[in-house]
Short mmCIF file of C-alpha atoms in Angstrom, two decimals:
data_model
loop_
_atom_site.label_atom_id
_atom_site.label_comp_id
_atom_site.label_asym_id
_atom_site.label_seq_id
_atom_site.Cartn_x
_atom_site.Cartn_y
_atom_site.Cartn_z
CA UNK A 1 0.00 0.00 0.00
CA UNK A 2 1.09 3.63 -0.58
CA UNK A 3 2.50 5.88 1.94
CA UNK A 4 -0.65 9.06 2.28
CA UNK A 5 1.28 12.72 2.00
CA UNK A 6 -0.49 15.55 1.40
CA UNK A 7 1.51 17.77 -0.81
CA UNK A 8 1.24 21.33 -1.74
CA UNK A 9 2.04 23.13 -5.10
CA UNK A 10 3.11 26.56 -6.32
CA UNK A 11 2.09 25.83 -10.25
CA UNK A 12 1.01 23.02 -12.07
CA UNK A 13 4.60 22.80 -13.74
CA UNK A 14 6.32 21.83 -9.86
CA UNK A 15 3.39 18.82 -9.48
CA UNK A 16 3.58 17.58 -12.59
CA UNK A 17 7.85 17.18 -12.39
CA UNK A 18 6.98 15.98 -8.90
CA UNK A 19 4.74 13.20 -10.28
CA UNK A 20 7.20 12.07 -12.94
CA UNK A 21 10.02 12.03 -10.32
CA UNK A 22 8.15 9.89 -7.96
CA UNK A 23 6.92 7.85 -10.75
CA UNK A 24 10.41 7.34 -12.14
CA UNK A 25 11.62 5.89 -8.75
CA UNK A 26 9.56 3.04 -8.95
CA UNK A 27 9.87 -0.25 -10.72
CA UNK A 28 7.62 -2.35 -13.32
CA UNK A 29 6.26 -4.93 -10.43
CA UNK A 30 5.05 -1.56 -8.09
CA UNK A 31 3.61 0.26 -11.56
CA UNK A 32 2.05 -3.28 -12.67
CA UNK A 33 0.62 -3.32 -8.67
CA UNK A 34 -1.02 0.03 -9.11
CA UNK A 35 -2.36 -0.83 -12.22
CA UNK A 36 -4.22 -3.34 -10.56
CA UNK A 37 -5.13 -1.76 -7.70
CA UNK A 38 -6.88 0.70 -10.14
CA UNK A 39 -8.39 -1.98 -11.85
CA UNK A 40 -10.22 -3.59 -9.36
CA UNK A 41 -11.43 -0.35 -7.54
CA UNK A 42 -12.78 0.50 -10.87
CA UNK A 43 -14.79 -2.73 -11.20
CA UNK A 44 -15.90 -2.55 -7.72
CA UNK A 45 -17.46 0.98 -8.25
CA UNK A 46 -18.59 0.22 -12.28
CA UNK A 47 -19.06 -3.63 -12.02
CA UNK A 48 -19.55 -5.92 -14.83
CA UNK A 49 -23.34 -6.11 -16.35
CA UNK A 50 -24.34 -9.92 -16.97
CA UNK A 51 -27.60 -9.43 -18.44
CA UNK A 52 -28.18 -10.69 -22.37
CA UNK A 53 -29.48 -8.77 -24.90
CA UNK A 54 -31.62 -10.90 -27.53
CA UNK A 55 -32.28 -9.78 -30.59
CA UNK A 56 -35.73 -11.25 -32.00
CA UNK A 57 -36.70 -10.90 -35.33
CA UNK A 58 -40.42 -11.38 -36.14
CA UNK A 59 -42.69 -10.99 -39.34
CA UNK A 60 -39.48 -8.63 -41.12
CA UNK A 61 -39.44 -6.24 -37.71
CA UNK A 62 -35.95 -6.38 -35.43
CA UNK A 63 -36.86 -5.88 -31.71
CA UNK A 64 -34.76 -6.18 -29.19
#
């Protein structure tokens, strides 16, 4: 899990050279972590819908 800071900026220029400094100190497995991390969040707030659409076709009409 990542350490929670709280960090404050002067201009959008000093977070984003921030960001790629602190992103450029880690390696692939901690990226490929995050990645996940994201992942699954995302699917827990957006999950998966398992319903079926059927298309039915009847007397030259499409409904669905």
């Amino acid at each position: 899990m990542m350490k929670r800071e709280i960090k404050v900026f002067k201009s959008f220029e000093e977070q984003e050279t921030y960001q790629l400094e602190k992103n450029s100190k880690t390696t692939v497995y901690q990226r490929f972590a995050n990645l996940m991390y994201m992942q699954n969040f995302s699917r827990k707030l957006h999950p998966a819908k398992t319903t079926e659409k059927k298309i039915i076709i009847t007397h030259g009409f499409i409904t669905s």
